[in-house]
Coordinates of C-alpha atoms in Angstrom, one line a residue:
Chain A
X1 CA 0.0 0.0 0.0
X2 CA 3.0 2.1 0.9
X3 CA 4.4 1.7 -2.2
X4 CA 0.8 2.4 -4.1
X5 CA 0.7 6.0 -2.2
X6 CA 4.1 6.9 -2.9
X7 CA 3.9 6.1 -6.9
X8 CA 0.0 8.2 -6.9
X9 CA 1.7 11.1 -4.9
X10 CA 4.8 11.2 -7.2
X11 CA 2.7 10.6 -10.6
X12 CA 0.5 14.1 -9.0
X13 CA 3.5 16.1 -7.8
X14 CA 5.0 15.8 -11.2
X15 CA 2.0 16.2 -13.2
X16 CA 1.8 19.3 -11.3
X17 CA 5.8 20.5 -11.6
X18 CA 5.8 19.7 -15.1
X19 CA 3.2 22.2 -16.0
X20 CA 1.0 19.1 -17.1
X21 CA -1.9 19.8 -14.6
X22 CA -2.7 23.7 -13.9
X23 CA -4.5 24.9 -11.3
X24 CA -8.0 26.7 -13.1
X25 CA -8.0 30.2 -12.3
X26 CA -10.1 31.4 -9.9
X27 CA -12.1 33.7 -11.9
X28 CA -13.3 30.3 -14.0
X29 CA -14.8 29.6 -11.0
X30 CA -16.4 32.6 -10.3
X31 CA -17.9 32.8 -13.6
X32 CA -19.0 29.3 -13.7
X33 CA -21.4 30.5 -10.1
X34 CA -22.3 33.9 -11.7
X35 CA -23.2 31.5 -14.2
X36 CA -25.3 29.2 -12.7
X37 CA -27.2 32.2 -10.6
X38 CA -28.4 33.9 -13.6
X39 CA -29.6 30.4 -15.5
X40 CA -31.5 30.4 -12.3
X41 CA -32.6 33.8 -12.2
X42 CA -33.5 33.6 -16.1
X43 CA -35.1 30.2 -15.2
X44 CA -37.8 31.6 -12.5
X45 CA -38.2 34.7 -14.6
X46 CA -39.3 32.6 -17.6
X47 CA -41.3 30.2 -15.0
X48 CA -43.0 33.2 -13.2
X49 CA -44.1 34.9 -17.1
X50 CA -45.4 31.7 -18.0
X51 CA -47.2 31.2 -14.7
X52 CA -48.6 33.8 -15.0
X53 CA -49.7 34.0 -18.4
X54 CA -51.3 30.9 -17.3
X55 CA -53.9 33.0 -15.1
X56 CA -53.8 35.6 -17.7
X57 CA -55.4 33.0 -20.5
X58 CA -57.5 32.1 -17.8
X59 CA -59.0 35.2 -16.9
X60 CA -58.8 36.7 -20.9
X61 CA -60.6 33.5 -22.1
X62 CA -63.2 33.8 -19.0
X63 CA -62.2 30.0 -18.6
X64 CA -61.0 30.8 -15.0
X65 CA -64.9 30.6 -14.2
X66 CA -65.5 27.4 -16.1
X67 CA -65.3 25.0 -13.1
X68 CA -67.9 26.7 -11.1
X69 CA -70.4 26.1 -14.0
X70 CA -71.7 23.0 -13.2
X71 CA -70.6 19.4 -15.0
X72 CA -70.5 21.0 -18.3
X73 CA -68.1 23.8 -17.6
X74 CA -65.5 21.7 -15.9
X75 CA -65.2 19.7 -18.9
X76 CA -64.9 22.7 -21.1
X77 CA -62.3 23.4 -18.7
X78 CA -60.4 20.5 -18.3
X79 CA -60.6 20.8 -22.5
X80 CA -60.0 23.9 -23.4
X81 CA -56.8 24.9 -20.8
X82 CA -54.0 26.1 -21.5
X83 CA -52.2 22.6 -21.3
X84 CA -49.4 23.5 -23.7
X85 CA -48.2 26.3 -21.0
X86 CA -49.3 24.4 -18.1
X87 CA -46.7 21.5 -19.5
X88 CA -44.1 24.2 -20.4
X89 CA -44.3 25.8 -16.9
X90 CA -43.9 22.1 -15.3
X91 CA -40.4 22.0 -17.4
X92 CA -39.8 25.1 -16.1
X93 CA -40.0 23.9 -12.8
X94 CA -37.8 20.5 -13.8
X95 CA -35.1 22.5 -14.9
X96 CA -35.2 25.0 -11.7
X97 CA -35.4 22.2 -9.6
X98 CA -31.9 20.7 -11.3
X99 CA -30.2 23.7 -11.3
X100 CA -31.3 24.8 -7.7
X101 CA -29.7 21.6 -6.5
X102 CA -26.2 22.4 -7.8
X103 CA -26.9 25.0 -4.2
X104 CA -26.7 24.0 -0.7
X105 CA -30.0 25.5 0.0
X106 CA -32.0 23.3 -1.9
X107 CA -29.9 19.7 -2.2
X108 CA -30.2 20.2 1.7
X109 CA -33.8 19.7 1.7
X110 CA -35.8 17.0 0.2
X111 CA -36.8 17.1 -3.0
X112 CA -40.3 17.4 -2.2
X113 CA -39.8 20.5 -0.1
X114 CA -38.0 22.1 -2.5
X115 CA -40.1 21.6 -5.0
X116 CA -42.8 23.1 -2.6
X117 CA -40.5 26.2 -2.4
X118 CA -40.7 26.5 -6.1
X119 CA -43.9 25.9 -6.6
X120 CA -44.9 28.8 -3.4
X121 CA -42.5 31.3 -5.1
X122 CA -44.4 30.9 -8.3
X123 CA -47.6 31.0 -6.8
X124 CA -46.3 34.4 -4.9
X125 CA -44.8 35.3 -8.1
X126 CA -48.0 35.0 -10.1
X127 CA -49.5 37.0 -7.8
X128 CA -47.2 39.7 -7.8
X129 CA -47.2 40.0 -11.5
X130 CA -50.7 40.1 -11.6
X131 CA -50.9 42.9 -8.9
X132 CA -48.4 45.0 -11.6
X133 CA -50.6 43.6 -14.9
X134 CA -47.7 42.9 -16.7
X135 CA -49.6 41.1 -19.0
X136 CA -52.6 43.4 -19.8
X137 CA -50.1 46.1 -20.5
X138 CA -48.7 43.6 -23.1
X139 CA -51.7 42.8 -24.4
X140 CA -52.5 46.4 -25.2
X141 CA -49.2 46.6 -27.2
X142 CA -50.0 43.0 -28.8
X143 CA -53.1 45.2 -29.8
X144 CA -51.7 47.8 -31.0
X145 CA -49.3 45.9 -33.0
X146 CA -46.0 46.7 -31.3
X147 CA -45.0 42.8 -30.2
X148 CA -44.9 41.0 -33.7
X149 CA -43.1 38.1 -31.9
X150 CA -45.9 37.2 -28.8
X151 CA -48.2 39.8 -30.4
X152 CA -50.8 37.0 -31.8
X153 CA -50.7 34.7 -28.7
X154 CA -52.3 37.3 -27.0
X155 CA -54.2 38.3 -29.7
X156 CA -56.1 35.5 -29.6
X157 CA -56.8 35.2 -26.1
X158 CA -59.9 37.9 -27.1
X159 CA -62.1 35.3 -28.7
X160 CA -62.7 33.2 -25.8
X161 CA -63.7 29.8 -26.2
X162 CA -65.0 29.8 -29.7
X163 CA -68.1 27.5 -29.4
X164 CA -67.9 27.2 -25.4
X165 CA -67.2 30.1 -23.7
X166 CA -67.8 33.8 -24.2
X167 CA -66.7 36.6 -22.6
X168 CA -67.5 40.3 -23.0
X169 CA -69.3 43.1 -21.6
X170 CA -73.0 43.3 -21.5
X171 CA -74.4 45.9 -24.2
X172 CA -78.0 45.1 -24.1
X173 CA -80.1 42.7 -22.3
X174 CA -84.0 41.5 -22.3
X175 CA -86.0 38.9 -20.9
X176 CA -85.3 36.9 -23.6
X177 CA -81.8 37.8 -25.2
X178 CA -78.4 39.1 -24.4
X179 CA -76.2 41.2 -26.6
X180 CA -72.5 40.7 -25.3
X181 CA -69.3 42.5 -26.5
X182 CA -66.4 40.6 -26.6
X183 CA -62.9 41.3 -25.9
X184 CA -62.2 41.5 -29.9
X185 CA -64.9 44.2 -30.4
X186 CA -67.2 41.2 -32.1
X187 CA -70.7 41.7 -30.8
X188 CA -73.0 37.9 -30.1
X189 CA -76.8 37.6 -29.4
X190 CA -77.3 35.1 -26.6
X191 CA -80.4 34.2 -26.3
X192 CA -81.3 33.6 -22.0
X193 CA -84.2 30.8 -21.4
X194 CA -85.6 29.2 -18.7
X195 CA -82.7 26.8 -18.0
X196 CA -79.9 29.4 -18.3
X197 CA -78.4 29.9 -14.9
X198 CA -76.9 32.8 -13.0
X199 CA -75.3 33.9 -10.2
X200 CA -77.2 34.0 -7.3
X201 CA -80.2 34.6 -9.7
X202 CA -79.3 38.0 -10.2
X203 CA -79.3 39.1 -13.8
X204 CA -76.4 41.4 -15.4
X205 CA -76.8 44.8 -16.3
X206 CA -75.9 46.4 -19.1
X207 CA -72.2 47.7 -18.7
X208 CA -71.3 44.9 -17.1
X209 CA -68.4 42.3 -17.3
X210 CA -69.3 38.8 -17.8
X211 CA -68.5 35.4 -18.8
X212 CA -71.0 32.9 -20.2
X213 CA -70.7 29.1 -20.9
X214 CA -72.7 28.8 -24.5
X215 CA -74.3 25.7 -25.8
X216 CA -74.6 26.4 -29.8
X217 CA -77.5 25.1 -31.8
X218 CA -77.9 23.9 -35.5
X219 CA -79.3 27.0 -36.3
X220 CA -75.7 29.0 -35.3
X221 CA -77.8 30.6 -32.7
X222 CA -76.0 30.8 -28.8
X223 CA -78.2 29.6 -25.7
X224 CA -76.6 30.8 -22.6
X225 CA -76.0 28.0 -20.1
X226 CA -74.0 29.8 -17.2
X227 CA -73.7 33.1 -16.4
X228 CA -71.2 35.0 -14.3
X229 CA -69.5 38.0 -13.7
X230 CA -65.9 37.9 -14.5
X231 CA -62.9 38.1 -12.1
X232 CA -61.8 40.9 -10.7
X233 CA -58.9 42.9 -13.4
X234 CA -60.4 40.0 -15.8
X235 CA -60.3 40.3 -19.8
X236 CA -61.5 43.7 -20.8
X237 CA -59.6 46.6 -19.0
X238 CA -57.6 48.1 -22.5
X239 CA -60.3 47.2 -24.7
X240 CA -60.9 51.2 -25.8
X241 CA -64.7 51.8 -27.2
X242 CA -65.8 55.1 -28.6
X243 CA -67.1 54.9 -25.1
X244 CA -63.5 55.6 -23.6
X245 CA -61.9 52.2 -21.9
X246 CA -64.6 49.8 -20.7
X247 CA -63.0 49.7 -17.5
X248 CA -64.4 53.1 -17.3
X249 CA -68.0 52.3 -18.1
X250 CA -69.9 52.1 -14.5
X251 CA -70.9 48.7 -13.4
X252 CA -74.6 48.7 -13.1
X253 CA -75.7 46.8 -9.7
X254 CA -76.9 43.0 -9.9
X255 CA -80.6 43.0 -10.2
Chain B
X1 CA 5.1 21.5 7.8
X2 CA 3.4 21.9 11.7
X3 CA 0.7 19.2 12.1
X4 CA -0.8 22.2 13.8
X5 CA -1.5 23.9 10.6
X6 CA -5.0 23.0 9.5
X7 CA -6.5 21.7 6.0
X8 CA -7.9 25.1 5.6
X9 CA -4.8 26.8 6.1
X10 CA -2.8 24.6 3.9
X11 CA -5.4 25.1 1.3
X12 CA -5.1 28.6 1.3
X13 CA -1.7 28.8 0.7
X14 CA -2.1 26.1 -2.3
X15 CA -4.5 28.8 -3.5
X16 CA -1.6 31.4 -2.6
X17 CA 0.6 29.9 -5.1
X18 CA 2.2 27.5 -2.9
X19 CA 1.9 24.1 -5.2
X20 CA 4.3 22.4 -2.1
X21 CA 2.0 22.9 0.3
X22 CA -0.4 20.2 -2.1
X23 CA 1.9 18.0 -0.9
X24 CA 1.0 18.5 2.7
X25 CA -3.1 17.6 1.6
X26 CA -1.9 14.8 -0.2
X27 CA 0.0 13.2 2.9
X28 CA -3.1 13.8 4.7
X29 CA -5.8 12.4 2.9
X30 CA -4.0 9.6 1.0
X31 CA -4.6 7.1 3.6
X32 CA -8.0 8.3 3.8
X33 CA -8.8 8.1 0.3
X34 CA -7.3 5.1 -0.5
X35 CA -9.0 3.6 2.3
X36 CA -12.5 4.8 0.8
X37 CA -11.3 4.2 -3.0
X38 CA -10.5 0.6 -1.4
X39 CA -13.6 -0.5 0.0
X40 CA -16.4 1.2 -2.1
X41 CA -14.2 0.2 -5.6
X42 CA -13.5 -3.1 -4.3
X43 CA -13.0 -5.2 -7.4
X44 CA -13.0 -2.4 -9.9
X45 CA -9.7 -2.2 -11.7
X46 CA -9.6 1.6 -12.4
X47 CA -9.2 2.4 -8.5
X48 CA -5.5 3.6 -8.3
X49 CA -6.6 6.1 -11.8
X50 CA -9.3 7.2 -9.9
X51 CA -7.5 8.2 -6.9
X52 CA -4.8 10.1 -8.8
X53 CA -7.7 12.1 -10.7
X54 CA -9.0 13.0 -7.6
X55 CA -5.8 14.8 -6.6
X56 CA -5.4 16.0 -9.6
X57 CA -8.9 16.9 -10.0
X58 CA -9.0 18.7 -6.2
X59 CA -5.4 20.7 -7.4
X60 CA -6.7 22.3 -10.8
X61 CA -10.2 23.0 -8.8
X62 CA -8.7 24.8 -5.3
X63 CA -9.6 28.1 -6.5
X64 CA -13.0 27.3 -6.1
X65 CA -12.4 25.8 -3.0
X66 CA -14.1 28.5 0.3
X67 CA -11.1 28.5 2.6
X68 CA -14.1 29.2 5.2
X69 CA -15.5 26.0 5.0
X70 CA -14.3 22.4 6.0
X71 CA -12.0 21.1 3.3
X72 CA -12.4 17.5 4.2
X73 CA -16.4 17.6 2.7
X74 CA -14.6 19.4 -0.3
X75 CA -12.3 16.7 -1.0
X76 CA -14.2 13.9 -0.4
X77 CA -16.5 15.6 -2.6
X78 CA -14.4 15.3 -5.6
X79 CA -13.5 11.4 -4.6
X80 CA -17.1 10.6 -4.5
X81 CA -17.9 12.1 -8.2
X82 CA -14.7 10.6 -9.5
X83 CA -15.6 7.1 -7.6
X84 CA -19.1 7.1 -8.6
X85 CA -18.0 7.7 -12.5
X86 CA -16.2 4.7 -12.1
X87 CA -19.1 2.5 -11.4
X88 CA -21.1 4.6 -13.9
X89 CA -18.1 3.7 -16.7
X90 CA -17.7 0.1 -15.9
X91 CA -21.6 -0.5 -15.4
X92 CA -21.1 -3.3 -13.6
X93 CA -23.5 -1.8 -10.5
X94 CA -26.7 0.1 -11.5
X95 CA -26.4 4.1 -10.2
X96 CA -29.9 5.4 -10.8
X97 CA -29.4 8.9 -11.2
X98 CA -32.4 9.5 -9.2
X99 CA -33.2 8.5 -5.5
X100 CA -36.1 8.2 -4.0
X101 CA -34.5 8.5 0.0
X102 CA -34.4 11.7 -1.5
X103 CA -37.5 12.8 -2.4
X104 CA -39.6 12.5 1.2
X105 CA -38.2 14.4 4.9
X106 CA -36.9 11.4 7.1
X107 CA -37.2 11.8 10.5
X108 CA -32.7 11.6 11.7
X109 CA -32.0 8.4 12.9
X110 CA -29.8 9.3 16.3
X111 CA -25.8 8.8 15.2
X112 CA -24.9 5.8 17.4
X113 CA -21.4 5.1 17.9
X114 CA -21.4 1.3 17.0
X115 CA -18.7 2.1 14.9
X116 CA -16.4 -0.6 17.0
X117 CA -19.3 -3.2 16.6
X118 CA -18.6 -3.3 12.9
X119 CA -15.0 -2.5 13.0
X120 CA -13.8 -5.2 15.7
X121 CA -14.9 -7.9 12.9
X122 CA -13.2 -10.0 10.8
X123 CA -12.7 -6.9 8.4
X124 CA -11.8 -9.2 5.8
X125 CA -15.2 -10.4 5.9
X126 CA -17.0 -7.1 6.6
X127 CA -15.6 -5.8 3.6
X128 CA -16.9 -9.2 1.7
X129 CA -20.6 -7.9 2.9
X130 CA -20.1 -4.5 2.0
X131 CA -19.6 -5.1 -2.2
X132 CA -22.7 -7.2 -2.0
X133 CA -24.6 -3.8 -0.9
X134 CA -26.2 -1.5 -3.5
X135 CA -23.6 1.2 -3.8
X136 CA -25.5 3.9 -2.3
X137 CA -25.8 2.0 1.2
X138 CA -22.3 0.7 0.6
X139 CA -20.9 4.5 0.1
X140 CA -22.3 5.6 3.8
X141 CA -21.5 2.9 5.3
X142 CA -18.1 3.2 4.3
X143 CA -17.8 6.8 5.1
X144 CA -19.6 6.4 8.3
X145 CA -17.6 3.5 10.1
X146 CA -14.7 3.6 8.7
X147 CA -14.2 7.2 7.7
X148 CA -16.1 8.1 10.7
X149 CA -17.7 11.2 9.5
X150 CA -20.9 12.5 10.8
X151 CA -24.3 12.6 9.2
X152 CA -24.0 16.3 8.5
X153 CA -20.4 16.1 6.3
X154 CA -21.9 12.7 4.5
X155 CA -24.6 15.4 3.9
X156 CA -22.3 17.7 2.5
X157 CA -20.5 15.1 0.7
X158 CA -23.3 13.6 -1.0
X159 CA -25.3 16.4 -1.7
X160 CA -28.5 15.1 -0.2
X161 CA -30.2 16.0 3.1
X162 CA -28.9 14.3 6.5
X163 CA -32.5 13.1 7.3
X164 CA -31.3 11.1 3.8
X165 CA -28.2 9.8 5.2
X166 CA -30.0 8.9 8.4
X167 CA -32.4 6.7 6.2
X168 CA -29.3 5.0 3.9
X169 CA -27.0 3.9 6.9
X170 CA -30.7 2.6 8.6
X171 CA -31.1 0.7 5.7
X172 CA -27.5 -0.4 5.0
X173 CA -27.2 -1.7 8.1
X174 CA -30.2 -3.7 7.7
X175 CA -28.7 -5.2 4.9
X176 CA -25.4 -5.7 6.2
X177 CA -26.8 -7.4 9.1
X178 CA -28.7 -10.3 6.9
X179 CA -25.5 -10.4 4.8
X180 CA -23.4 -11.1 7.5
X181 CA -25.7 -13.6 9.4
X182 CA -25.3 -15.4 6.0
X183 CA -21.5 -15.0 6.6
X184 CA -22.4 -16.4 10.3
X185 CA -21.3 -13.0 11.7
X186 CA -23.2 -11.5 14.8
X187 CA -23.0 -7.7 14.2

């Protein structure tokens, strides 16, 4: 064994005197950290814009109120979501999970919990980005024309559902009917009937934002199925009317 | 060089400029490498290599080595990526490169010092158990009663939470216990 130690110490010693290994710099290894921090950084940034554009679709599309409308709704949910995002966002979280472990902080705790850390800073990033509405401000410029590269994913968040799920501000409504702008300035006739269920049985007003889970007919005509009032800072707040923004038009009460 | 000196200090001044002081590390954690090269590599050809790359490896990366921290975790660091390449290489012993003791907290086992239990056998036939161990039970073993480390520099030598290196020394012992009962040793 002695002599085993000796020969690897003497084989190391002169790989090191004869300039044969070198000792890496220690600005490689200050670099390789900086690195590593900003994929990180980059990583959660990306995560936290896709998260939240998750939220955004939700709300734009007035899917967000899907599951709360009965069997139907959750199906058009569990459809219609934004899977592709959802599954990107889940990468995200793979890859900021892999590189997070290459830090004490998170290869000290298990996987699980780390993972739960990632998933609560998301959640608390989401939330923070929705409080600044980064995304509506984009979708103003995607309508306006200025992002040509993200410009027409946003674009056409306006439409909703086509065939499930409207949303859109009241412009007119009767006993029997219900004349609803949408997001993209398109104007649909719904007609309201006996089975057509709101909120609370209260009835929007005119002026007011609101989703509504169609069924379509044979004849191209909508039934309304589900009404209800969209989220709070939902899908129309830069839509500008000749009316001024629609955010501006006063909320009439419920009936 | 004083034996009063510490790794730390020694590694500093390799990171000075001082290549002799290298050296110095070397003396001091040859024996203790070998040892662990020895035992977890048993019956792998490439372990002498191996050891020499992790020298080699630990002199061209002491730059990035903190002089605030430990520098035995550091070092043994480098000798388990370079012995666990080895098994990867020869494929002879399946390394998943993901663990499940991993995933879940553990509650910490209490360290124990049985360390004598294990070590006052027939070490020729300890070691016989050991290789028949999956090599992540094998590696804390090894670096638990006969490196003697504590859960918390495993930990940092591993990479993986101590509640995990709790579980893996649990469970190793387990299975070096119905191992050696086969070998008609009482552990």
């Amino acid at each position: 064994m002695t002599k085993e130690l000796s020969t690897i110490k003497e084989k190391v010693v002169s790989a090191i005197e004869s300039g044969t290994t070198n000792m890496r710099p220690k600005w490689h290894f200050v670099l390789r950290g900086t690195l590593l921090s900003l994929g990180l950084i980059l990583v959660l940034i990306a995560l936290l814009y896709i998260a939240s554009l998750i939220v955004f679709t939700l709300k734009q599309t007035g899917l967000i109120m899907t599951p709360v409308m009965g069997g139907r709704g959750f199906g058009v949910f569990l459809f219609s979501a934004p899977w592709l995002l959802v599954g990107t966002a889940l990468i995200f979280v793979i890859v900021l999970e892999v590189l997070a472990r290459k830090f004490a902080f998170a290869y000290k705790q298990p996987l699980l919990l780390s993972l739960a850390g990632i998933f609560l800073v998301a959640i608390v990033g989401t939330f923070a980005i929705s409080q600044v509405r980064v995304h509506e401000f984009l979708h103003e410029q995607a309508r306006g024309g200025n992002l040509p590269a993200v410009g027409p994913l946003y674009r056409t968040l306006d439409s909703g559902i086509p065939g499930n799920v409207i949303p859109g501000v009241v412009i007119d409504i009767t006993d029997t009917h219900l004349t609803l702008e949408r997001p993209d300035g398109m104007v649909d006739t719904i007609t309201l009937n006996e089975e057509t269920h709101f909120m609370r049985n209260t009835e929007p007003g005119v002026g007011d934002a609101i989703v509504v889970l169609i069924r379509p007919r044979e004849d191209e005509s909508l039934i309304a199925e589900h009404i209800r009032p969209a989220p709070k800072n939902g899908f129309l707040p830069f839509r500008v009317t000749d009316k001024g923004r629609i955010e501006d038009i006063p909320p009439s009460p419920m009936k | 060089m004083s034996t009063d000196i510490t790794d730390e200090n020694i590694a500093k001044r390799v990171q000075d400029g001082d290549a002799e002081a290298f050296g110095v590390l070397m003396d001091r954690y040859e024996n203790k490498l070998t040892r662990y090269a020895r035992k977890f590599l048993a019956g792998y050809d490439d372990r002498e290599d191996a050891l020499q790359n992790v020298f080699i490896k630990a002199y061209e990366h002491i730059q990035g080595y903190d002089a605030k921290r430990p520098f035995s975790p550091w070092i043994y660091r480098i000798a388990h990526n370079e012995f666990v390449n080895v098994l990867r290489r020869q494929k002879r012993e399946p390394i998943s490169p993901f663990d499940f003791d991993t995933l879940f907290p553990h509650p910490i086992a209490p360290e124990k010092s049985d360390t004598e239990s294990i070590r006052n056998e027939d070490e020729e036939t300890i070691d016989a158990c050991i290789q028949e161990i999956d090599p992540k039970y094998r590696e804390v073993l090894i670096l638990y009663f006969y490196e003697e480390l504590d859960y918390k520099t495993i930990a940092d030598i591993l990479h993986v939470p101590i509640s995990t290196v709790g579980v893996r020394i649990k469970r190793g012992k387990e299975k070096l216990k119905v191992l050696c009962e086969m070998h008609h040793i009482d552990l």
